[in-house]
Amino acid sequence: SGSNFSTITVCRELHEMGFHVSHSQITRLYSRFTSLDKGENGTLSREDFQRIPELAINPLGDRIINAFFPEGEDQVNFRGFMRTLAHFRPIEDNEKNKDPTASEPLNSRTNKLLFAFQLYDLDRDDKISRDELLQVLRMMVGVNISDEQLGSIADRTIQEADQNGDNSISFNEFIKVLEKVDVEQKMSIRFLH
Amino acid sequence: MYISHLWERQCLCCCVNSVSLSIPLPHSLSVSGIIAKELSSLEQEIQELRASGTTLSSEPEFEMADIMYFCRRGVESIVDDEVTKRFSAQELESWNLLTRSNFNARHISLRLSVLWGLGLFIRYSFLLPLRVTLAASGIGLLVVLTTIVGFIPSGWTYLSEKIHLMSYRICVRSLTAIITYHNSENKPKNGGICVANHTTPIDVIILANDGCYSMVGQIHGGLIGVVQRAMVKSSPHIWFERSEVKDRHLVAERLSNHVADKTKHPILIFPEGTCINNTSVMMFKKGSFEIGCTVYPVAIKYDPRFGDAFWNSSKFGMVNYLLRMMSSWAIVCSVWYLPPMSREEGEDAVQFANRVKAAIATQGGLVDLLWDGGLKRGKVKNTFKEEQQKLYSKSSINATGWPLK
């Protein structure tokens, strides 16, 4: 049937990307994808994601949803859905499938950090400005922290991270700040069977 | 017709007895989901992030890594969340030979296909016509007899009880519902309210098969309206006009008056307000728990292997649903009558409702959720997001003692 064909193709593509997910996992995730796809047109819109109550109450829900959509697009297909989820596969699974010629897998430490970096980087210009940091902070705390305190927090954070003096945080500076954080554990989801 | 039905019932009873009706584990403990979810709280996770952070001050305010908590939680909920799956039929581990239960288009061998074809033949050419005839007779009898009894001025309680019970029994037969009632000593008594988890309109028939209840609901047009108007002639059911349904004060008043009269049967209410797929119990609306009478909780659990009873009202209309029910193998369920509960000192209606809900969930082996069944159709309230923001602010940023706004 049609769905079986597309899951096999997606499986192969993901393997090439270094995302070694089992066929049964893809089937389950495809089933999840179709259950979210209320319009039944093979793609998900932002509204489809917002219908998940636990995501709707997540303070950073909109930023996370945004990560699934490529620049300027309003629909994501199953391939794109899996590609984004691929970032969250645990890193230790890569050991079994070590292929020196393959490109860096989507779930490497660097790519996980890039995912987190892009949650802050609202305009996708590869730097986190003070303004962007403030906006994201405001999303996380709501009305509970005053503008002054939030401003001082943003200033302190940039001061500690910024090394080249441009008053914003680049991706390399971001990596340095988080070098002691157990990114592998914090940004991984254990898929069953 | 009677003899063939007996045979059918015996066959199915044998099947049921040989496969024990196991109570499934609550979802958070099972591994049948897609992912293994972390059960740690926001505070715990923020602490862990702090421990591996880089700030030297003794009271760190904010870490850039904090975002990872929300990020992972968000993606986990995209892959598998607790709410949206409650509004569609439960997925089975193994196939029960009904096409409608075949979710993942898994490969079906020739032998299985033959079995399925045979099953299809039996179900549609034998079981379905039999059941439809029975159902029609049951409903027809209900309408006719209750109207007749309505004309008899006295002695009608006894007769009307008998008529209602008989009609419901015929309806139960027409669905081939095999029901096991547990703890019948706790059966609801007059002057109380019976609350149960809601999966399908058939819940009413399942419970009314074993006792007399007063129903509560909106009066409809069409065939259902005819049945409702006939029923109320011989027994004091509580039907509301559509306009009256919104008036909570009026509803509460009519319910209170009903329970105050000890000659009237217990009221049957489904506090979830909507059909859920029988894997969980969702938020109970507090209206019925404010009245102040004894509450008799009842847990209903359907065995999905013989036929999925859940009514997905956004997918199927009522007639379509009933036909699907009548062409399944059987409706097998267990009903547990729980000990009566009353509101305790210092407990408000919401806490009482949650206590009753927890008791029903535990008995039926269902997941106890705080989420509102109304999320089937509506959006979640913003206050929940605000709570998350407040929690984060308190546990991480406010450590330096700046006052919260």
PDB file of N, CA, C and O in Angstrom, chain B residues 4 14 31 151 164 168 234 240-241 244:
ATOM      1  N   SER B   4     -31.327 -19.561  18.957  1.00  0.00           N
ATOM      2  CA  SER B   4     -30.070 -19.259  18.275  1.00  0.00           C
ATOM      3  C   SER B   4     -29.278 -18.228  19.061  1.00  0.00           C
ATOM      4  O   SER B   4     -28.063 -18.249  19.073  1.00  0.00           O
ATOM      5  N   CYS B  14     -17.764 -18.837  26.341  1.00  0.00           N
ATOM      6  CA  CYS B  14     -16.611 -19.734  26.408  1.00  0.00           C
ATOM      7  C   CYS B  14     -15.348 -19.005  26.010  1.00  0.00           C
ATOM      8  O   CYS B  14     -14.316 -19.130  26.646  1.00  0.00           O
ATOM      9  N   VAL B  31       5.255  -0.034  28.657  1.00  0.00           N
ATOM     10  CA  VAL B  31       6.242   0.309  27.641  1.00  0.00           C
ATOM     11  C   VAL B  31       5.618   0.156  26.262  1.00  0.00           C
ATOM     12  O   VAL B  31       6.282  -0.113  25.288  1.00  0.00           O
ATOM     13  N   PHE B 151     -50.695   5.941  31.013  1.00  0.00           N
ATOM     14  CA  PHE B 151     -52.127   6.188  31.202  1.00  0.00           C
ATOM     15  C   PHE B 151     -52.647   5.620  32.515  1.00  0.00           C
ATOM     16  O   PHE B 151     -53.725   5.989  32.978  1.00  0.00           O
ATOM     17  N   HIS B 164     -38.941  -1.013  31.824  1.00  0.00           N
ATOM     18  CA  HIS B 164     -37.624  -0.475  31.506  1.00  0.00           C
ATOM     19  C   HIS B 164     -36.564  -1.565  31.522  1.00  0.00           C
ATOM     20  O   HIS B 164     -35.767  -1.688  30.590  1.00  0.00           O
ATOM     21  N   TYR B 168     -34.300  -2.826  28.302  1.00  0.00           N
ATOM     22  CA  TYR B 168     -32.847  -2.732  28.305  1.00  0.00           C
ATOM     23  C   TYR B 168     -32.211  -4.101  28.127  1.00  0.00           C
ATOM     24  O   TYR B 168     -31.173  -4.228  27.467  1.00  0.00           O
ATOM     25  N   SER B 234     -43.518   7.375  32.143  1.00  0.00           N
ATOM     26  CA  SER B 234     -43.705   6.377  33.193  1.00  0.00           C
ATOM     27  C   SER B 234     -42.649   6.454  34.281  1.00  0.00           C
ATOM     28  O   SER B 234     -42.718   5.744  35.257  1.00  0.00           O
ATOM     29  N   PHE B 240     -33.751  18.163  29.649  1.00  0.00           N
ATOM     30  CA  PHE B 240     -33.678  19.618  29.554  1.00  0.00           C
ATOM     31  C   PHE B 240     -33.869  20.065  28.127  1.00  0.00           C
ATOM     32  O   PHE B 240     -33.387  19.433  27.201  1.00  0.00           O
ATOM     33  N   GLU B 241     -34.522  21.209  27.985  1.00  0.00           N
ATOM     34  CA  GLU B 241     -34.538  21.843  26.679  1.00  0.00           C
ATOM     35  C   GLU B 241     -33.144  22.381  26.407  1.00  0.00           C
ATOM     36  O   GLU B 241     -32.395  22.670  27.324  1.00  0.00           O
ATOM     37  N   GLU B 244     -32.171  25.421  28.297  1.00  0.00           N
ATOM     38  CA  GLU B 244     -32.020  25.295  29.745  1.00  0.00           C
ATOM     39  C   GLU B 244     -30.672  24.698  30.132  1.00  0.00           C
ATOM     40  O   GLU B 244     -30.215  24.852  31.257  1.00  0.00           O
TER      41      GLU B 244
END
